[in-house]
PDB file of C-alpha atoms in Angstrom:
ATOM      1  CA  MET V   1       7.102 -12.811  20.464  1.00  0.00           C
ATOM      2  CA  TYR V   2      10.686 -12.835  21.368  1.00  0.00           C
ATOM      3  CA  ASP V   3      11.914 -13.345  17.764  1.00  0.00           C
ATOM      4  CA  VAL V   4      10.147 -10.187  16.630  1.00  0.00           C
ATOM      5  CA  MET V   5      10.618  -8.112  19.689  1.00  0.00           C
ATOM      6  CA  ASP V   6      13.698  -6.234  18.713  1.00  0.00           C
ATOM      7  CA  ASP V   7      12.454  -4.976  15.457  1.00  0.00           C
ATOM      8  CA  ILE V   8       9.181  -4.010  17.155  1.00  0.00           C
ATOM      9  CA  GLN V   9      11.027  -2.096  19.833  1.00  0.00           C
ATOM     10  CA  LYS V  10      13.000  -0.264  17.178  1.00  0.00           C
ATOM     11  CA  TRP V  11       9.818   0.749  15.373  1.00  0.00           C
ATOM     12  CA  VAL V  12       7.983   1.774  18.512  1.00  0.00           C
ATOM     13  CA  GLY V  13      10.896   3.704  19.706  1.00  0.00           C
ATOM     14  CA  ALA V  14      10.854   5.614  16.418  1.00  0.00           C
ATOM     15  CA  GLY V  15       7.287   6.423  16.845  1.00  0.00           C
ATOM     16  CA  GLU V  16       5.934   4.299  14.139  1.00  0.00           C
ATOM     17  CA  ASN V  17       2.486   2.374  14.101  1.00  0.00           C
ATOM     18  CA  VAL V  18       2.913  -1.505  14.323  1.00  0.00           C
ATOM     19  CA  ILE V  19       0.427  -4.114  13.105  1.00  0.00           C
ATOM     20  CA  LEU V  20       0.871  -7.580  14.799  1.00  0.00           C
ATOM     21  CA  ALA V  21      -0.444 -10.864  13.110  1.00  0.00           C
ATOM     22  CA  THR V  22      -0.537 -13.930  15.117  1.00  0.00           C
ATOM     23  CA  VAL V  23      -1.401 -17.668  14.108  1.00  0.00           C
ATOM     24  CA  ILE V  24      -4.136 -18.670  16.632  1.00  0.00           C
ATOM     25  CA  ASN V  25      -5.207 -21.952  15.204  1.00  0.00           C
ATOM     26  CA  THR V  26      -4.137 -24.612  12.524  1.00  0.00           C
ATOM     27  CA  TRP V  27      -5.569 -27.667  11.091  1.00  0.00           C
ATOM     28  CA  GLY V  28      -3.756 -30.364   9.044  1.00  0.00           C
ATOM     29  CA  SER V  29      -0.502 -29.421   7.490  1.00  0.00           C
ATOM     30  CA  SER V  30       0.482 -25.705   8.042  1.00  0.00           C
ATOM     31  CA  PRO V  31       3.834 -24.053   7.422  1.00  0.00           C
ATOM     32  CA  ARG V  32       4.041 -22.295  10.899  1.00  0.00           C
ATOM     33  CA  GLY V  33       2.601 -23.299  14.147  1.00  0.00           C
ATOM     34  CA  VAL V  34       0.201 -21.579  16.537  1.00  0.00           C
ATOM     35  CA  GLY V  35       1.797 -18.663  18.114  1.00  0.00           C
ATOM     36  CA  ALA V  36       3.802 -17.676  15.023  1.00  0.00           C
ATOM     37  CA  LYS V  37       4.059 -13.853  14.476  1.00  0.00           C
ATOM     38  CA  MET V  38       4.572 -11.429  11.812  1.00  0.00           C
ATOM     39  CA  ALA V  39       4.881  -7.705  12.784  1.00  0.00           C
ATOM     40  CA  PHE V  40       5.002  -4.870  10.216  1.00  0.00           C
ATOM     41  CA  THR V  41       4.510  -1.148   9.779  1.00  0.00           C
ATOM     42  CA  PRO V  42       2.205   0.503   7.260  1.00  0.00           C
ATOM     43  CA  ASP V  43       5.210   1.528   5.201  1.00  0.00           C
ATOM     44  CA  GLY V  44       6.269  -1.979   4.631  1.00  0.00           C
ATOM     45  CA  LYS V  45       8.800  -2.925   7.227  1.00  0.00           C
ATOM     46  CA  ILE V  46       8.343  -6.501   8.134  1.00  0.00           C
ATOM     47  CA  THR V  47       9.685  -8.985  10.624  1.00  0.00           C
ATOM     48  CA  GLY V  48       8.686 -12.568  11.332  1.00  0.00           C
ATOM     49  CA  SER V  49       6.185 -14.897   9.406  1.00  0.00           C
ATOM     50  CA  VAL V  50       2.806 -16.587   9.792  1.00  0.00           C
ATOM     51  CA  SER V  51       3.052 -18.981   6.873  1.00  0.00           C
ATOM     52  CA  GLY V  52       6.515 -18.970   5.292  1.00  0.00           C
ATOM     53  CA  GLY V  53       5.250 -16.787   2.366  1.00  0.00           C
ATOM     54  CA  CYS V  54       1.909 -18.457   1.571  1.00  0.00           C
ATOM     55  CA  ILE V  55      -0.426 -15.693   3.046  1.00  0.00           C
ATOM     56  CA  GLU V  56       1.782 -12.880   4.112  1.00  0.00           C
ATOM     57  CA  SER V  57       0.759 -10.606   1.368  1.00  0.00           C
ATOM     58  CA  ALA V  58      -3.066 -10.979   2.151  1.00  0.00           C
ATOM     59  CA  VAL V  59      -2.214 -10.542   5.898  1.00  0.00           C
ATOM     60  CA  PHE V  60      -0.375  -7.352   5.155  1.00  0.00           C
ATOM     61  CA  GLU V  61      -3.192  -5.883   3.185  1.00  0.00           C
ATOM     62  CA  THR V  62      -5.512  -6.663   5.946  1.00  0.00           C
ATOM     63  CA  GLY V  63      -3.207  -5.138   8.356  1.00  0.00           C
ATOM     64  CA  LEU V  64      -3.420  -1.876   6.477  1.00  0.00           C
ATOM     65  CA  ASP V  65      -7.135  -1.906   6.849  1.00  0.00           C
ATOM     66  CA  VAL V  66      -6.768  -2.544  10.550  1.00  0.00           C
ATOM     67  CA  HIS V  67      -4.425   0.331  10.783  1.00  0.00           C
ATOM     68  CA  LYS V  68      -6.865   2.763   9.208  1.00  0.00           C
ATOM     69  CA  SER V  69      -9.958   1.449  11.014  1.00  0.00           C
ATOM     70  CA  GLY V  70      -8.491   0.612  14.422  1.00  0.00           C
ATOM     71  CA  ARG V  71     -10.488  -2.603  14.436  1.00  0.00           C
ATOM     72  CA  PRO V  72      -8.742  -5.952  14.762  1.00  0.00           C
ATOM     73  CA  ARG V  73      -9.615  -8.695  12.283  1.00  0.00           C
ATOM     74  CA  LEU V  74      -9.715 -12.620  12.488  1.00  0.00           C
ATOM     75  CA  LEU V  75      -8.795 -14.205   9.236  1.00  0.00           C
ATOM     76  CA  HIS V  76      -9.193 -17.791   8.083  1.00  0.00           C
ATOM     77  CA  PHE V  77      -7.324 -19.389   5.172  1.00  0.00           C
ATOM     78  CA  GLY V  78      -7.820 -22.954   3.862  1.00  0.00           C
ATOM     79  CA  VAL V  79      -6.888 -24.796   0.692  1.00  0.00           C
ATOM     80  CA  SER V  80     -10.613 -25.282  -0.122  1.00  0.00           C
ATOM     81  CA  ASP V  81     -11.237 -21.548   0.061  1.00  0.00           C
ATOM     82  CA  GLU V  82     -11.184 -19.384  -2.979  1.00  0.00           C
ATOM     83  CA  THR V  83      -9.249 -16.757  -0.899  1.00  0.00           C
ATOM     84  CA  ALA V  84      -6.616 -19.428  -0.084  1.00  0.00           C
ATOM     85  CA  MET V  85      -6.033 -20.251  -3.607  1.00  0.00           C
ATOM     86  CA  GLU V  86      -5.706 -16.623  -4.597  1.00  0.00           C
ATOM     87  CA  VAL V  87      -2.912 -15.991  -2.045  1.00  0.00           C
ATOM     88  CA  GLY V  88      -1.095 -19.253  -2.826  1.00  0.00           C
ATOM     89  CA  LEU V  89      -1.860 -21.471   0.265  1.00  0.00           C
ATOM     90  CA  ALA V  90      -1.482 -24.860  -1.027  1.00  0.00           C
ATOM     91  CA  CYS V  91       0.283 -26.552   1.927  1.00  0.00           C
ATOM     92  CA  GLY V  92      -2.777 -28.821   2.694  1.00  0.00           C
ATOM     93  CA  GLY V  93      -3.813 -27.083   5.949  1.00  0.00           C
ATOM     94  CA  GLN V  94      -5.917 -24.306   7.320  1.00  0.00           C
ATOM     95  CA  ILE V  95      -4.902 -21.307   9.356  1.00  0.00           C
ATOM     96  CA  ASP V  96      -6.621 -18.642  11.494  1.00  0.00           C
ATOM     97  CA  VAL V  97      -4.699 -15.503  11.947  1.00  0.00           C
ATOM     98  CA  PHE V  98      -5.492 -12.614  14.361  1.00  0.00           C
ATOM     99  CA  VAL V  99      -4.504  -9.142  13.024  1.00  0.00           C
ATOM    100  CA  GLN V 100      -4.347  -6.104  15.404  1.00  0.00           C
ATOM    101  CA  LYS V 101      -2.716  -2.863  16.087  1.00  0.00           C
ATOM    102  CA  LEU V 102       0.054  -3.252  18.618  1.00  0.00           C
ATOM    103  CA  ASP V 103      -0.539  -1.509  21.946  1.00  0.00           C
ATOM    104  CA  PRO V 104       2.864   0.251  22.665  1.00  0.00           C
ATOM    105  CA  SER V 105       2.249   0.456  26.451  1.00  0.00           C
ATOM    106  CA  LEU V 106       1.362  -3.254  26.694  1.00  0.00           C
ATOM    107  CA  PHE V 107       4.306  -4.182  24.534  1.00  0.00           C
ATOM    108  CA  GLU V 108       6.698  -2.221  26.651  1.00  0.00           C
ATOM    109  CA  LEU V 109       5.359  -4.039  29.742  1.00  0.00           C
ATOM    110  CA  MET V 110       5.834  -7.450  28.184  1.00  0.00           C
ATOM    111  CA  ARG V 111       9.456  -6.401  26.997  1.00  0.00           C
ATOM    112  CA  GLU V 112      10.395  -5.198  30.551  1.00  0.00           C
ATOM    113  CA  ASN V 113       9.166  -8.522  31.940  1.00  0.00           C
ATOM    114  CA  LEU V 114      11.332 -10.439  29.494  1.00  0.00           C
ATOM    115  CA  MET V 115      14.435  -8.265  30.178  1.00  0.00           C
ATOM    116  CA  THR V 116      14.149  -9.244  33.904  1.00  0.00           C
ATOM    117  CA  GLY V 117      13.731 -12.950  32.998  1.00  0.00           C
ATOM    118  CA  SER V 118      10.145 -12.995  33.940  1.00  0.00           C
ATOM    119  CA  ALA V 119       7.403 -14.745  31.882  1.00  0.00           C
ATOM    120  CA  SER V 120       3.832 -13.575  31.158  1.00  0.00           C
ATOM    121  CA  ALA V 121       0.831 -14.585  29.209  1.00  0.00           C
ATOM    122  CA  LEU V 122      -1.214 -12.326  26.936  1.00  0.00           C
ATOM    123  CA  LEU V 123      -4.908 -13.109  26.833  1.00  0.00           C
ATOM    124  CA  THR V 124      -6.726 -11.777  23.749  1.00  0.00           C
ATOM    125  CA  VAL V 125     -10.510 -11.723  23.339  1.00  0.00           C
ATOM    126  CA  LEU V 126     -11.844 -13.254  20.177  1.00  0.00           C
ATOM    127  CA  GLN V 127     -15.591 -13.532  21.109  1.00  0.00           C
ATOM    128  CA  PRO V 128     -17.943 -11.836  21.690  1.00  0.00           C
ATOM    129  CA  GLU V 129     -17.592  -9.633  18.704  1.00  0.00           C
ATOM    130  CA  ASP V 130     -17.899  -6.375  20.686  1.00  0.00           C
ATOM    131  CA  SER V 131     -14.946  -7.161  22.876  1.00  0.00           C
ATOM    132  CA  LEU V 132     -12.729  -8.525  19.975  1.00  0.00           C
ATOM    133  CA  GLY V 133      -9.150  -7.555  20.506  1.00  0.00           C
ATOM    134  CA  GLU V 134      -9.436  -6.517  24.113  1.00  0.00           C
ATOM    135  CA  GLN V 135      -6.419  -7.946  26.003  1.00  0.00           C
ATOM    136  CA  ALA V 136      -5.023  -8.745  29.500  1.00  0.00           C
ATOM    137  CA  LEU V 137      -1.547  -9.477  30.550  1.00  0.00           C
ATOM    138  CA  PHE V 138      -0.884 -12.059  33.399  1.00  0.00           C
ATOM    139  CA  SER V 139       2.120 -13.056  35.333  1.00  0.00           C
ATOM    140  CA  GLU V 140       2.058 -16.506  36.878  1.00  0.00           C
ATOM    141  CA  GLU V 141       0.558 -14.982  40.062  1.00  0.00           C
ATOM    142  CA  ALA V 142      -1.325 -11.827  39.093  1.00  0.00           C
ATOM    143  CA  LEU V 143      -3.102  -9.585  36.471  1.00  0.00           C
ATOM    144  CA  LEU V 144      -0.559  -7.035  35.203  1.00  0.00           C
ATOM    145  CA  ALA V 145      -2.749  -5.023  32.855  1.00  0.00           C
ATOM    146  CA  SER V 146      -5.967  -4.982  31.140  1.00  0.00           C
ATOM    147  CA  ASP V 147      -8.208  -3.091  28.815  1.00  0.00           C
ATOM    148  CA  HIS V 148     -11.088  -5.616  28.951  1.00  0.00           C
ATOM    149  CA  ARG V 149     -14.270  -3.985  30.337  1.00  0.00           C
ATOM    150  CA  LYS V 150     -15.218  -7.108  32.391  1.00  0.00           C
ATOM    151  CA  VAL V 151     -13.754  -8.508  35.441  1.00  0.00           C
ATOM    152  CA  TRP V 152     -11.101 -11.371  35.010  1.00  0.00           C
ATOM    153  CA  GLY V 153     -11.474 -14.147  37.523  1.00  0.00           C
ATOM    154  CA  LYS V 154      -9.507 -17.184  38.869  1.00  0.00           C
ATOM    155  CA  GLU V 155     -10.044 -19.121  35.728  1.00  0.00           C
ATOM    156  CA  ALA V 156      -8.256 -16.713  33.495  1.00  0.00           C
ATOM    157  CA  GLN V 157      -5.437 -16.544  35.907  1.00  0.00           C
ATOM    158  CA  ALA V 158      -5.174 -20.338  36.119  1.00  0.00           C
ATOM    159  CA  LEU V 159      -5.276 -20.805  32.367  1.00  0.00           C
ATOM    160  CA  SER V 160      -2.566 -18.108  31.920  1.00  0.00           C
ATOM    161  CA  ARG V 161      -0.312 -19.732  34.559  1.00  0.00           C
ATOM    162  CA  GLN V 162      -0.840 -23.142  32.689  1.00  0.00           C
ATOM    163  CA  ALA V 163       0.307 -21.518  29.429  1.00  0.00           C
ATOM    164  CA  ILE V 164       3.290 -20.001  31.060  1.00  0.00           C
ATOM    165  CA  LEU V 165       4.331 -23.356  32.574  1.00  0.00           C
ATOM    166  CA  SER V 166       3.724 -25.461  29.354  1.00  0.00           C
ATOM    167  CA  GLY V 167       5.031 -22.714  26.914  1.00  0.00           C
ATOM    168  CA  GLU V 168       2.056 -23.609  24.709  1.00  0.00           C
ATOM    169  CA  PRO V 169      -0.403 -20.930  23.252  1.00  0.00           C
ATOM    170  CA  SER V 170      -4.082 -21.954  22.988  1.00  0.00           C
ATOM    171  CA  ARG V 171      -7.420 -20.893  22.014  1.00  0.00           C
ATOM    172  CA  THR V 172      -9.875 -21.478  24.748  1.00  0.00           C
ATOM    173  CA  SER V 173     -13.092 -20.499  26.570  1.00  0.00           C
ATOM    174  CA  VAL V 174     -12.759 -18.324  29.697  1.00  0.00           C
ATOM    175  CA  THR V 175     -15.464 -17.303  32.317  1.00  0.00           C
ATOM    176  CA  VAL V 176     -15.307 -13.563  33.151  1.00  0.00           C
ATOM    177  CA  GLN V 177     -17.533 -11.539  35.428  1.00  0.00           C
ATOM    178  CA  ALA V 178     -19.843  -9.449  33.309  1.00  0.00           C
ATOM    179  CA  THR V 179     -21.778  -7.808  36.159  1.00  0.00           C
ATOM    180  CA  GLU V 180     -21.718  -8.161  39.974  1.00  0.00           C
ATOM    181  CA  SER V 181     -24.192 -10.972  39.627  1.00  0.00           C
ATOM    182  CA  GLN V 182     -23.557 -12.577  36.197  1.00  0.00           C
ATOM    183  CA  ASP V 183     -20.766 -14.360  34.664  1.00  0.00           C
ATOM    184  CA  GLU V 184     -20.049 -14.559  30.893  1.00  0.00           C
ATOM    185  CA  GLU V 185     -18.139 -17.134  28.784  1.00  0.00           C
ATOM    186  CA  ILE V 186     -15.774 -15.515  26.348  1.00  0.00           C
ATOM    187  CA  GLU V 187     -13.459 -17.130  23.647  1.00  0.00           C
ATOM    188  CA  GLY V 188      -9.801 -16.043  23.855  1.00  0.00           C
ATOM    189  CA  PHE V 189      -6.320 -16.798  22.767  1.00  0.00           C
ATOM    190  CA  ILE V 190      -3.633 -17.216  25.491  1.00  0.00           C
ATOM    191  CA  ASP V 191      -0.209 -16.602  24.415  1.00  0.00           C
ATOM    192  CA  PRO V 192       2.872 -17.232  26.695  1.00  0.00           C
ATOM    193  CA  ILE V 193       5.554 -14.618  26.503  1.00  0.00           C
ATOM    194  CA  LEU V 194       8.643 -16.344  27.612  1.00  0.00           C
ATOM    195  CA  PRO V 195      12.273 -15.241  28.000  1.00  0.00           C
ATOM    196  CA  PRO V 196      14.873 -17.222  25.947  1.00  0.00           C
ATOM    197  CA  PRO V 197      16.051 -20.331  27.506  1.00  0.00           C
ATOM    198  CA  THR V 198      19.440 -20.236  29.294  1.00  0.00           C
ATOM    199  CA  LEU V 199      22.167 -22.732  28.374  1.00  0.00           C
ATOM    200  CA  ILE V 200      24.035 -24.188  31.291  1.00  0.00           C
ATOM    201  CA  LEU V 201      27.306 -26.004  30.555  1.00  0.00           C
ATOM    202  CA  VAL V 202      28.532 -28.348  33.119  1.00  0.00           C
ATOM    203  CA  GLY V 203      32.077 -29.861  33.161  1.00  0.00           C
TER     204      GLY V 203
END
């Protein structure tokens, strides 16, 4: 997130809508790793990359649909897919990309954390379909914000803390409390939002 944050902040500050695309899974050889991001506005301002040029055009077009509908989309590209050949993905791998409208208030909270040197983890719901795109932001110790309709438990907090400490994003299953007496397993993507490393020179 850090590498696209300055441009996003500028666009949000100007009152523009921002669409965010994130690589949430890869198989085989892929040009960008899990967690790679591309942010853009409906009028064509772009920062970051999800594939080094292979699928950006298709992701942008999907982003325009997401902007109009307000509904996030989960995209899959692979070299055996007709869609992949059309967009030029010939790097030998497969990529899942999640495309969503950026929540300005959640972005501002992440940015404020980073500016104070604090890390966080953003958990985005991928399944079930009726909860697609709902999100929660965790620090190492607590839930900071959530638009998810169910109750996050200790497992979500533990997985988020693990992501922060490892610095590795992951697609995983998480148990949440659906009702007072019933738990539900969801699929989510946990993305650590980390401040830049500090270089210390000795001697």
